[in-house]
């Protein structure tokens, strides 16, 4: 910046490197400098830190980008909107579920009404919380709707969570009734009434099949989802019917290409579409499929776990039952379609939209899918606290090139849905100009009720701005010149693992709870959690039988945390590295070994099958060498890597192995035996 003083003024000339900055960026920089200088002249006594960089033109542009208000239609509950579809298309398929179970809208409605009637006899009424512990099935959808029809609020407790964590969340919620199957009934605390859909089928069937009245109001909580908590205790997010209905209407407008100036929602545009539910009900990722499907007269496909974890079965399913919309994380989908290109890739993508969420979408992954030339690609972002999603960005060759030209390093998160506002602010809450990083705040109709039984945390994270409530996401973002939002990272220790939010503090707290652990630090390295553990020294000799080992700590954590929160690698250290002022020096924590050193027990692959499998494992796990007794889990293997591994095994050997095989028999030697057996039986 060259400043030349003249008689009555000064001239400012800015030089910049065109390979680093665009002309628009330089112009905005000069505009911000003008704003600062004008403010200094107007009030010389104010602090520089109190001066806003925004120009008048930028303020106007920011207001325009947040001008998303449109009429959404009359207030309604999820139950009311679903029952309208039952009356309109009673014989249409509502749910297709594992085991070739299919339910029409009328059949689904009757089954849910019977559940609702039984829950009413147990005292469940408006706003009462009910635990929902069911596998991915038609029963899960029946149970969910039954709870809502009774006026209750469902609390998903996926069966694949450790039993201890399910009990913890059930107690945190305060729910006194649990809807489940007999196989999981024994895990419930003694003061919770258990309704097992299979065991209590006769009692449920005796209930009336008509719709109930007084099923709640728009302000009634519809569901509570638990997210990772930095203090070691998960926190429940309470979402109302109004929040969920707003989201369903807003995202349906996007999926249905409803023009911005058109009154109403987009449900009619989605009439008869097929939606794939690929995730557990314990995360709101799947609500992008579940809600629009059941509120528009579409068909919801509840995809079995083997369909979502075995590439061959996924391809087989969507070929036989084409989907129109699938919501999934980018890494999960790329693992399912790994190695497919052109027509082969096109055949396993939805007919209308593939919607990505939960993770940063990379340019290379987006371009791979655009090459399929079958469906449209939508990048979708939003925390649970603002109801599923708030930003959307349609990915195309043109939009990608435009965002890259504006300096985006990843696919943008996009612009806000209708009736949603977003703000990029500095530490003092002032809006940041285009290109300047800040924290993302979200306001509008999707902002949730708050945290269950946590008024302190609710007051901290949910504040008032411009007359409305906003949620402080903790995400670092910046606006691009076209108004789209680009994700830059986190401002705290929260990370994303396979689409799930993980507070590193919760994993550290669970590690420290082990009786033999003195200190623990957890980091995310190469998309994998790594735990650094210092054993207790007092009373723990090196040879002590209770001295923790990586295997014992992993086993301990697996009994308490969801699979995605269990570190893939546990390293034992004598001490944690410290900075000069005594803080943990995370930069000096050692990276996990990539397997260059052979262990004393290393055994070279011996058979042709073992040799091929070892090569596949090395490629997927990014290891130099794999021995036949090396353990997939001990090498950092997890469910997404298992999906990729099984896909390659299927392609090379022409056989399909279930996902559980890699967790029950996790060595090359064991998998080779399973492959040889499967090949022989073909």
mmCIF file of N, CA and C in Angstrom, residues 492-599:
data_model
loop_
_atom_site.group_PDB
_atom_site.id
_atom_site.type_symbol
_atom_site.label_atom_id
_atom_site.label_comp_id
_atom_site.label_asym_id
_atom_site.label_seq_id
_atom_site.Cartn_x
_atom_site.Cartn_y
_atom_site.Cartn_z
ATOM 1 N N UNK A 492 -13.178 -24.354 17.894
ATOM 2 C CA UNK A 492 -13.019 -25.063 19.165
ATOM 3 C C UNK A 492 -12.541 -26.487 18.880
ATOM 4 N N UNK A 493 -12.754 -27.386 19.832
ATOM 5 C CA UNK A 493 -12.262 -28.758 19.707
ATOM 6 C C UNK A 493 -13.291 -29.712 19.109
ATOM 7 N N UNK A 494 -14.358 -29.182 18.559
ATOM 8 C CA UNK A 494 -15.338 -30.059 17.927
ATOM 9 C C UNK A 494 -14.854 -30.451 16.534
ATOM 10 N N UNK A 495 -15.044 -31.720 16.168
ATOM 11 C CA UNK A 495 -14.636 -32.207 14.855
ATOM 12 C C UNK A 495 -15.794 -32.992 14.250
ATOM 13 N N UNK A 496 -15.664 -33.300 12.963
ATOM 14 C CA UNK A 496 -16.639 -34.142 12.279
ATOM 15 C C UNK A 496 -15.962 -35.463 11.917
ATOM 16 N N UNK A 497 -16.598 -36.562 12.297
ATOM 17 C CA UNK A 497 -16.103 -37.896 11.960
ATOM 18 C C UNK A 497 -17.226 -38.631 11.245
ATOM 19 N N UNK A 498 -17.033 -38.887 9.966
ATOM 20 C CA UNK A 498 -18.026 -39.586 9.147
ATOM 21 C C UNK A 498 -19.409 -38.962 9.252
ATOM 22 N N UNK A 499 -19.428 -37.619 9.290
ATOM 23 C CA UNK A 499 -20.691 -36.902 9.321
ATOM 24 C C UNK A 499 -21.237 -36.632 10.704
ATOM 25 N N UNK A 500 -20.655 -37.208 11.746
ATOM 26 C CA UNK A 500 -21.121 -37.017 13.122
ATOM 27 C C UNK A 500 -20.279 -35.953 13.823
ATOM 28 N N UNK A 501 -20.950 -35.138 14.621
ATOM 29 C CA UNK A 501 -20.237 -34.171 15.448
ATOM 30 C C UNK A 501 -19.621 -34.885 16.642
ATOM 31 N N UNK A 502 -18.349 -34.630 16.885
ATOM 32 C CA UNK A 502 -17.647 -35.237 18.012
ATOM 33 C C UNK A 502 -16.915 -34.152 18.779
ATOM 34 N N UNK A 503 -17.214 -34.041 20.055
ATOM 35 C CA UNK A 503 -16.454 -33.161 20.938
ATOM 36 C C UNK A 503 -15.267 -33.973 21.457
ATOM 37 N N UNK A 504 -14.064 -33.526 21.115
ATOM 38 C CA UNK A 504 -12.883 -34.257 21.567
ATOM 39 C C UNK A 504 -12.838 -34.365 23.082
ATOM 40 N N UNK A 505 -13.385 -33.361 23.755
ATOM 41 C CA UNK A 505 -13.412 -33.376 25.215
ATOM 42 C C UNK A 505 -14.205 -34.539 25.776
ATOM 43 N N UNK A 506 -15.264 -34.957 25.060
ATOM 44 C CA UNK A 506 -16.055 -36.084 25.546
ATOM 45 C C UNK A 506 -15.265 -37.387 25.429
ATOM 46 N N UNK A 507 -14.522 -37.548 24.329
ATOM 47 C CA UNK A 507 -13.708 -38.755 24.155
ATOM 48 C C UNK A 507 -12.572 -38.759 25.179
ATOM 49 N N UNK A 508 -11.986 -37.587 25.428
ATOM 50 C CA UNK A 508 -10.920 -37.495 26.434
ATOM 51 C C UNK A 508 -11.445 -37.837 27.822
ATOM 52 N N UNK A 509 -12.647 -37.332 28.149
ATOM 53 C CA UNK A 509 -13.227 -37.609 29.466
ATOM 54 C C UNK A 509 -13.499 -39.102 29.639
ATOM 55 N N UNK A 510 -13.998 -39.749 28.587
ATOM 56 C CA UNK A 510 -14.257 -41.185 28.655
ATOM 57 C C UNK A 510 -12.953 -41.969 28.811
ATOM 58 N N UNK A 511 -11.887 -41.491 28.155
ATOM 59 C CA UNK A 511 -10.581 -42.150 28.286
ATOM 60 C C UNK A 511 -10.041 -42.013 29.699
ATOM 61 N N UNK A 512 -10.158 -40.818 30.257
ATOM 62 C CA UNK A 512 -9.634 -40.580 31.613
ATOM 63 C C UNK A 512 -10.421 -41.342 32.671
ATOM 64 N N UNK A 513 -11.657 -41.742 32.329
ATOM 65 C CA UNK A 513 -12.467 -42.487 33.298
ATOM 66 C C UNK A 513 -11.957 -43.916 33.496
ATOM 67 N N UNK A 514 -11.100 -44.391 32.583
ATOM 68 C CA UNK A 514 -10.484 -45.717 32.758
ATOM 69 C C UNK A 514 -9.626 -45.680 34.024
ATOM 70 N N UNK A 515 -9.750 -46.671 34.907
ATOM 71 C CA UNK A 515 -9.028 -46.620 36.193
ATOM 72 C C UNK A 515 -7.515 -46.566 36.070
ATOM 73 N N UNK A 516 -6.969 -46.969 34.935
ATOM 74 C CA UNK A 516 -5.516 -46.955 34.800
ATOM 75 C C UNK A 516 -4.976 -45.786 34.023
ATOM 76 N N UNK A 517 -5.838 -44.836 33.622
ATOM 77 C CA UNK A 517 -5.405 -43.701 32.797
ATOM 78 C C UNK A 517 -5.250 -42.452 33.651
ATOM 79 N N UNK A 518 -4.105 -41.801 33.501
ATOM 80 C CA UNK A 518 -3.871 -40.559 34.223
ATOM 81 C C UNK A 518 -4.248 -39.344 33.399
ATOM 82 N N UNK A 519 -3.763 -39.290 32.158
ATOM 83 C CA UNK A 519 -4.072 -38.165 31.261
ATOM 84 C C UNK A 519 -4.401 -38.721 29.880
ATOM 85 N N UNK A 520 -5.185 -37.951 29.125
ATOM 86 C CA UNK A 520 -5.531 -38.366 27.761
ATOM 87 C C UNK A 520 -5.805 -37.146 26.908
ATOM 88 N N UNK A 521 -5.294 -37.172 25.691
ATOM 89 C CA UNK A 521 -5.562 -36.136 24.693
ATOM 90 C C UNK A 521 -5.987 -36.848 23.417
ATOM 91 N N UNK A 522 -7.006 -36.318 22.760
ATOM 92 C CA UNK A 522 -7.505 -36.918 21.531
ATOM 93 C C UNK A 522 -7.439 -35.889 20.412
ATOM 94 N N UNK A 523 -6.917 -36.308 19.262
ATOM 95 C CA UNK A 523 -6.824 -35.452 18.081
ATOM 96 C C UNK A 523 -7.468 -36.139 16.887
ATOM 97 N N UNK A 524 -7.816 -35.341 15.889
ATOM 98 C CA UNK A 524 -8.264 -35.879 14.609
ATOM 99 C C UNK A 524 -7.104 -35.769 13.631
ATOM 100 N N UNK A 525 -6.638 -36.900 13.152
ATOM 101 C CA UNK A 525 -5.543 -36.950 12.181
ATOM 102 C C UNK A 525 -5.984 -37.772 10.977
ATOM 103 N N UNK A 526 -5.916 -37.159 9.792
ATOM 104 C CA UNK A 526 -6.276 -37.864 8.557
ATOM 105 C C UNK A 526 -7.637 -38.540 8.686
ATOM 106 N N UNK A 527 -8.609 -37.767 9.184
ATOM 107 C CA UNK A 527 -10.005 -38.230 9.314
ATOM 108 C C UNK A 527 -10.169 -39.370 10.309
ATOM 109 N N UNK A 528 -9.184 -39.581 11.187
ATOM 110 C CA UNK A 528 -9.251 -40.647 12.175
ATOM 111 C C UNK A 528 -8.905 -40.100 13.556
ATOM 112 N N UNK A 529 -9.681 -40.510 14.562
ATOM 113 C CA UNK A 529 -9.384 -40.097 15.927
ATOM 114 C C UNK A 529 -8.190 -40.879 16.463
ATOM 115 N N UNK A 530 -7.288 -40.147 17.107
ATOM 116 C CA UNK A 530 -6.107 -40.757 17.718
ATOM 117 C C UNK A 530 -6.073 -40.334 19.191
ATOM 118 N N UNK A 531 -5.965 -41.311 20.095
ATOM 119 C CA UNK A 531 -5.905 -41.031 21.530
ATOM 120 C C UNK A 531 -4.477 -41.183 22.029
ATOM 121 N N UNK A 532 -3.991 -40.175 22.754
ATOM 122 C CA UNK A 532 -2.670 -40.212 23.387
ATOM 123 C C UNK A 532 -2.902 -40.348 24.884
ATOM 124 N N UNK A 533 -2.461 -41.454 25.435
ATOM 125 C CA UNK A 533 -2.807 -41.797 26.815
ATOM 126 C C UNK A 533 -1.542 -41.946 27.655
ATOM 127 N N UNK A 534 -1.567 -41.317 28.837
ATOM 128 C CA UNK A 534 -0.495 -41.488 29.822
ATOM 129 C C UNK A 534 -1.067 -42.294 30.983
ATOM 130 N N UNK A 535 -0.552 -43.499 31.225
ATOM 131 C CA UNK A 535 -1.077 -44.321 32.328
ATOM 132 C C UNK A 535 -0.810 -43.666 33.683
ATOM 133 N N UNK A 536 -1.626 -44.032 34.664
ATOM 134 C CA UNK A 536 -1.380 -43.592 36.032
ATOM 135 C C UNK A 536 -0.079 -44.205 36.518
ATOM 136 N N UNK A 537 0.721 -43.414 37.206
ATOM 137 C CA UNK A 537 2.005 -43.919 37.686
ATOM 138 C C UNK A 537 1.932 -44.351 39.143
ATOM 139 N N UNK A 538 1.039 -43.715 39.908
ATOM 140 C CA UNK A 538 0.959 -44.054 41.322
ATOM 141 C C UNK A 538 0.335 -45.440 41.477
ATOM 142 N N UNK A 539 1.126 -46.362 41.986
ATOM 143 C CA UNK A 539 0.621 -47.703 42.222
ATOM 144 C C UNK A 539 0.547 -48.579 40.998
ATOM 145 N N UNK A 540 1.062 -48.081 39.860
ATOM 146 C CA UNK A 540 1.004 -48.875 38.641
ATOM 147 C C UNK A 540 2.416 -49.134 38.142
ATOM 148 N N UNK A 541 2.957 -50.254 38.501
ATOM 149 C CA UNK A 541 4.269 -50.637 37.987
ATOM 150 C C UNK A 541 4.136 -51.017 36.520
ATOM 151 N N UNK A 542 5.269 -50.999 35.828
ATOM 152 C CA UNK A 542 5.251 -51.325 34.402
ATOM 153 C C UNK A 542 4.662 -52.706 34.165
ATOM 154 N N UNK A 543 4.936 -53.632 35.073
ATOM 155 C CA UNK A 543 4.473 -55.000 34.900
ATOM 156 C C UNK A 543 3.098 -55.256 35.516
ATOM 157 N N UNK A 544 2.450 -54.211 36.043
ATOM 158 C CA UNK A 544 1.165 -54.377 36.720
ATOM 159 C C UNK A 544 0.139 -54.966 35.755
ATOM 160 N N UNK A 545 -0.616 -55.956 36.214
ATOM 161 C CA UNK A 545 -1.573 -56.628 35.328
ATOM 162 C C UNK A 545 -2.697 -55.696 34.886
ATOM 163 N N UNK A 546 -2.975 -54.640 35.680
ATOM 164 C CA UNK A 546 -4.042 -53.714 35.325
ATOM 165 C C UNK A 546 -3.549 -52.509 34.530
ATOM 166 N N UNK A 547 -2.240 -52.504 34.250
ATOM 167 C CA UNK A 547 -1.725 -51.385 33.462
ATOM 168 C C UNK A 547 -2.451 -51.341 32.116
ATOM 169 N N UNK A 548 -2.966 -50.171 31.706
ATOM 170 C CA UNK A 548 -3.747 -50.109 30.464
ATOM 171 C C UNK A 548 -2.905 -50.411 29.229
ATOM 172 N N UNK A 549 -3.529 -51.045 28.281
ATOM 173 C CA UNK A 549 -2.929 -51.287 26.972
ATOM 174 C C UNK A 549 -3.847 -50.640 25.940
ATOM 175 N N UNK A 550 -3.356 -50.401 24.730
ATOM 176 C CA UNK A 550 -4.234 -49.847 23.696
ATOM 177 C C UNK A 550 -5.496 -50.683 23.501
ATOM 178 N N UNK A 551 -5.357 -52.013 23.544
ATOM 179 C CA UNK A 551 -6.512 -52.891 23.344
ATOM 180 C C UNK A 551 -7.530 -52.726 24.481
ATOM 181 N N UNK A 552 -7.017 -52.645 25.733
ATOM 182 C CA UNK A 552 -7.924 -52.505 26.872
ATOM 183 C C UNK A 552 -8.652 -51.163 26.839
ATOM 184 N N UNK A 553 -7.943 -50.105 26.447
ATOM 185 C CA UNK A 553 -8.570 -48.782 26.390
ATOM 186 C C UNK A 553 -9.616 -48.744 25.279
ATOM 187 N N UNK A 554 -9.313 -49.330 24.124
ATOM 188 C CA UNK A 554 -10.287 -49.380 23.030
ATOM 189 C C UNK A 554 -11.534 -50.149 23.454
ATOM 190 N N UNK A 555 -11.318 -51.248 24.156
ATOM 191 C CA UNK A 555 -12.450 -52.052 24.637
ATOM 192 C C UNK A 555 -13.286 -51.250 25.629
ATOM 193 N N UNK A 556 -12.618 -50.522 26.497
ATOM 194 C CA UNK A 556 -13.295 -49.674 27.486
ATOM 195 C C UNK A 556 -14.152 -48.610 26.794
ATOM 196 N N UNK A 557 -13.578 -47.930 25.811
ATOM 197 C CA UNK A 557 -14.291 -46.868 25.109
ATOM 198 C C UNK A 557 -15.432 -47.416 24.266
ATOM 199 N N UNK A 558 -15.251 -48.606 23.692
ATOM 200 C CA UNK A 558 -16.296 -49.204 22.856
ATOM 201 C C UNK A 558 -17.545 -49.534 23.666
ATOM 202 N N UNK A 559 -17.371 -49.740 24.963
ATOM 203 C CA UNK A 559 -18.513 -50.048 25.819
ATOM 204 C C UNK A 559 -19.279 -48.791 26.224
ATOM 205 N N UNK A 560 -18.701 -47.617 25.956
ATOM 206 C CA UNK A 560 -19.334 -46.376 26.394
ATOM 207 C C UNK A 560 -19.729 -45.440 25.263
ATOM 208 N N UNK A 561 -18.989 -45.477 24.166
ATOM 209 C CA UNK A 561 -19.160 -44.495 23.104
ATOM 210 C C UNK A 561 -19.632 -45.144 21.815
ATOM 211 N N UNK A 562 -20.301 -44.374 20.940
ATOM 212 C CA UNK A 562 -20.639 -44.897 19.613
ATOM 213 C C UNK A 562 -19.375 -45.269 18.853
ATOM 214 N N UNK A 563 -19.514 -46.175 17.901
ATOM 215 C CA UNK A 563 -18.353 -46.678 17.166
ATOM 216 C C UNK A 563 -17.542 -45.557 16.527
ATOM 217 N N UNK A 564 -18.227 -44.523 15.995
ATOM 218 C CA UNK A 564 -17.512 -43.449 15.312
ATOM 219 C C UNK A 564 -16.713 -42.564 16.269
ATOM 220 N N UNK A 565 -16.982 -42.662 17.581
ATOM 221 C CA UNK A 565 -16.257 -41.858 18.559
ATOM 222 C C UNK A 565 -15.079 -42.604 19.192
ATOM 223 N N UNK A 566 -14.938 -43.885 18.873
ATOM 224 C CA UNK A 566 -13.840 -44.671 19.452
ATOM 225 C C UNK A 566 -12.589 -44.444 18.607
ATOM 226 N N UNK A 567 -11.495 -43.943 19.207
ATOM 227 C CA UNK A 567 -10.268 -43.694 18.431
ATOM 228 C C UNK A 567 -9.789 -44.943 17.709
ATOM 229 N N UNK A 568 -9.401 -44.774 16.454
ATOM 230 C CA UNK A 568 -8.871 -45.887 15.681
ATOM 231 C C UNK A 568 -7.485 -46.294 16.140
ATOM 232 N N UNK A 569 -6.776 -45.348 16.761
ATOM 233 C CA UNK A 569 -5.425 -45.623 17.260
ATOM 234 C C UNK A 569 -5.290 -45.089 18.679
ATOM 235 N N UNK A 570 -4.724 -45.892 19.561
ATOM 236 C CA UNK A 570 -4.426 -45.473 20.937
ATOM 237 C C UNK A 570 -2.924 -45.607 21.144
ATOM 238 N N UNK A 571 -2.277 -44.492 21.476
ATOM 239 C CA UNK A 571 -0.834 -44.498 21.716
ATOM 240 C C UNK A 571 -0.561 -44.243 23.196
ATOM 241 N N UNK A 572 0.249 -45.093 23.806
ATOM 242 C CA UNK A 572 0.650 -44.903 25.201
ATOM 243 C C UNK A 572 1.928 -44.082 25.257
ATOM 244 N N UNK A 573 1.927 -43.025 26.076
ATOM 245 C CA UNK A 573 3.089 -42.154 26.234
ATOM 246 C C UNK A 573 3.487 -42.107 27.705
ATOM 247 N N UNK A 574 4.771 -41.861 27.935
ATOM 248 C CA UNK A 574 5.231 -41.679 29.317
ATOM 249 C C UNK A 574 4.763 -40.338 29.865
ATOM 250 N N UNK A 575 4.670 -39.347 28.980
ATOM 251 C CA UNK A 575 4.225 -38.012 29.384
ATOM 252 C C UNK A 575 3.755 -37.282 28.144
ATOM 253 N N UNK A 576 2.891 -36.299 28.344
ATOM 254 C CA UNK A 576 2.421 -35.474 27.232
ATOM 255 C C UNK A 576 3.391 -34.315 27.034
ATOM 256 N N UNK A 577 3.736 -33.948 25.782
ATOM 257 C CA UNK A 577 4.638 -32.817 25.553
ATOM 258 C C UNK A 577 3.970 -31.507 25.978
ATOM 259 N N UNK A 578 4.750 -30.634 26.596
ATOM 260 C CA UNK A 578 4.214 -29.373 27.102
ATOM 261 C C UNK A 578 4.924 -28.186 26.462
ATOM 262 N N UNK A 579 4.202 -27.080 26.370
ATOM 263 C CA UNK A 579 4.805 -25.833 25.903
ATOM 264 C C UNK A 579 5.554 -25.194 27.062
ATOM 265 N N UNK A 580 6.209 -24.066 26.787
ATOM 266 C CA UNK A 580 6.991 -23.381 27.821
ATOM 267 C C UNK A 580 6.121 -22.926 28.984
ATOM 268 N N UNK A 581 4.831 -22.624 28.710
ATOM 269 C CA UNK A 581 3.958 -22.165 29.798
ATOM 270 C C UNK A 581 3.111 -23.296 30.387
ATOM 271 N N UNK A 582 3.505 -24.549 30.112
ATOM 272 C CA UNK A 582 2.885 -25.680 30.776
ATOM 273 C C UNK A 582 1.638 -26.240 30.120
ATOM 274 N N UNK A 583 1.259 -25.750 28.936
ATOM 275 C CA UNK A 583 0.092 -26.290 28.241
ATOM 276 C C UNK A 583 0.506 -27.461 27.359
ATOM 277 N N UNK A 584 -0.450 -28.325 27.035
ATOM 278 C CA UNK A 584 -0.153 -29.476 26.178
ATOM 279 C C UNK A 584 0.212 -28.980 24.779
ATOM 280 N N UNK A 585 1.349 -29.427 24.286
ATOM 281 C CA UNK A 585 1.822 -29.029 22.956
ATOM 282 C C UNK A 585 1.341 -30.071 21.948
ATOM 283 N N UNK A 586 0.144 -29.849 21.416
ATOM 284 C CA UNK A 586 -0.467 -30.827 20.506
ATOM 285 C C UNK A 586 0.350 -31.018 19.228
ATOM 286 N N UNK A 587 1.070 -29.991 18.816
ATOM 287 C CA UNK A 587 1.860 -30.088 17.590
ATOM 288 C C UNK A 587 2.994 -31.102 17.721
ATOM 289 N N UNK A 588 3.399 -31.399 18.952
ATOM 290 C CA UNK A 588 4.513 -32.327 19.159
ATOM 291 C C UNK A 588 4.054 -33.754 19.486
ATOM 292 N N UNK A 589 2.756 -33.974 19.472
ATOM 293 C CA UNK A 589 2.277 -35.338 19.686
ATOM 294 C C UNK A 589 2.626 -36.172 18.458
ATOM 295 N N UNK A 590 3.178 -37.359 18.639
ATOM 296 C CA UNK A 590 3.663 -38.142 17.496
ATOM 297 C C UNK A 590 2.534 -38.631 16.598
ATOM 298 N N UNK A 591 2.793 -38.675 15.307
ATOM 299 C CA UNK A 591 1.831 -39.239 14.362
ATOM 300 C C UNK A 591 1.836 -40.752 14.492
ATOM 301 N N UNK A 592 0.682 -41.389 14.315
ATOM 302 C CA UNK A 592 0.647 -42.861 14.381
ATOM 303 C C UNK A 592 1.537 -43.474 13.304
ATOM 304 N N UNK A 593 2.092 -44.606 13.613
ATOM 305 C CA UNK A 593 2.929 -45.309 12.644
ATOM 306 C C UNK A 593 2.094 -45.758 11.463
ATOM 307 N N UNK A 594 2.662 -45.679 10.269
ATOM 308 C CA UNK A 594 1.967 -46.155 9.074
ATOM 309 C C UNK A 594 2.417 -47.548 8.695
ATOM 310 N N UNK A 595 3.131 -48.193 9.593
ATOM 311 C CA UNK A 595 3.454 -49.600 9.388
ATOM 312 C C UNK A 595 4.743 -49.869 8.655
ATOM 313 N N UNK A 596 5.667 -48.889 8.603
ATOM 314 C CA UNK A 596 6.935 -49.151 7.917
ATOM 315 C C UNK A 596 7.771 -50.187 8.668
ATOM 316 N N UNK A 597 7.625 -50.183 10.005
ATOM 317 C CA UNK A 597 8.412 -51.128 10.800
ATOM 318 C C UNK A 597 7.657 -52.440 10.960
ATOM 319 N N UNK A 598 8.292 -53.538 10.663
ATOM 320 C CA UNK A 598 7.656 -54.823 10.847
ATOM 321 C C UNK A 598 7.738 -55.209 12.323
ATOM 322 N N UNK A 599 6.620 -55.716 12.848
ATOM 323 C CA UNK A 599 6.605 -56.170 14.227
ATOM 324 C C UNK A 599 7.215 -57.569 14.293
#
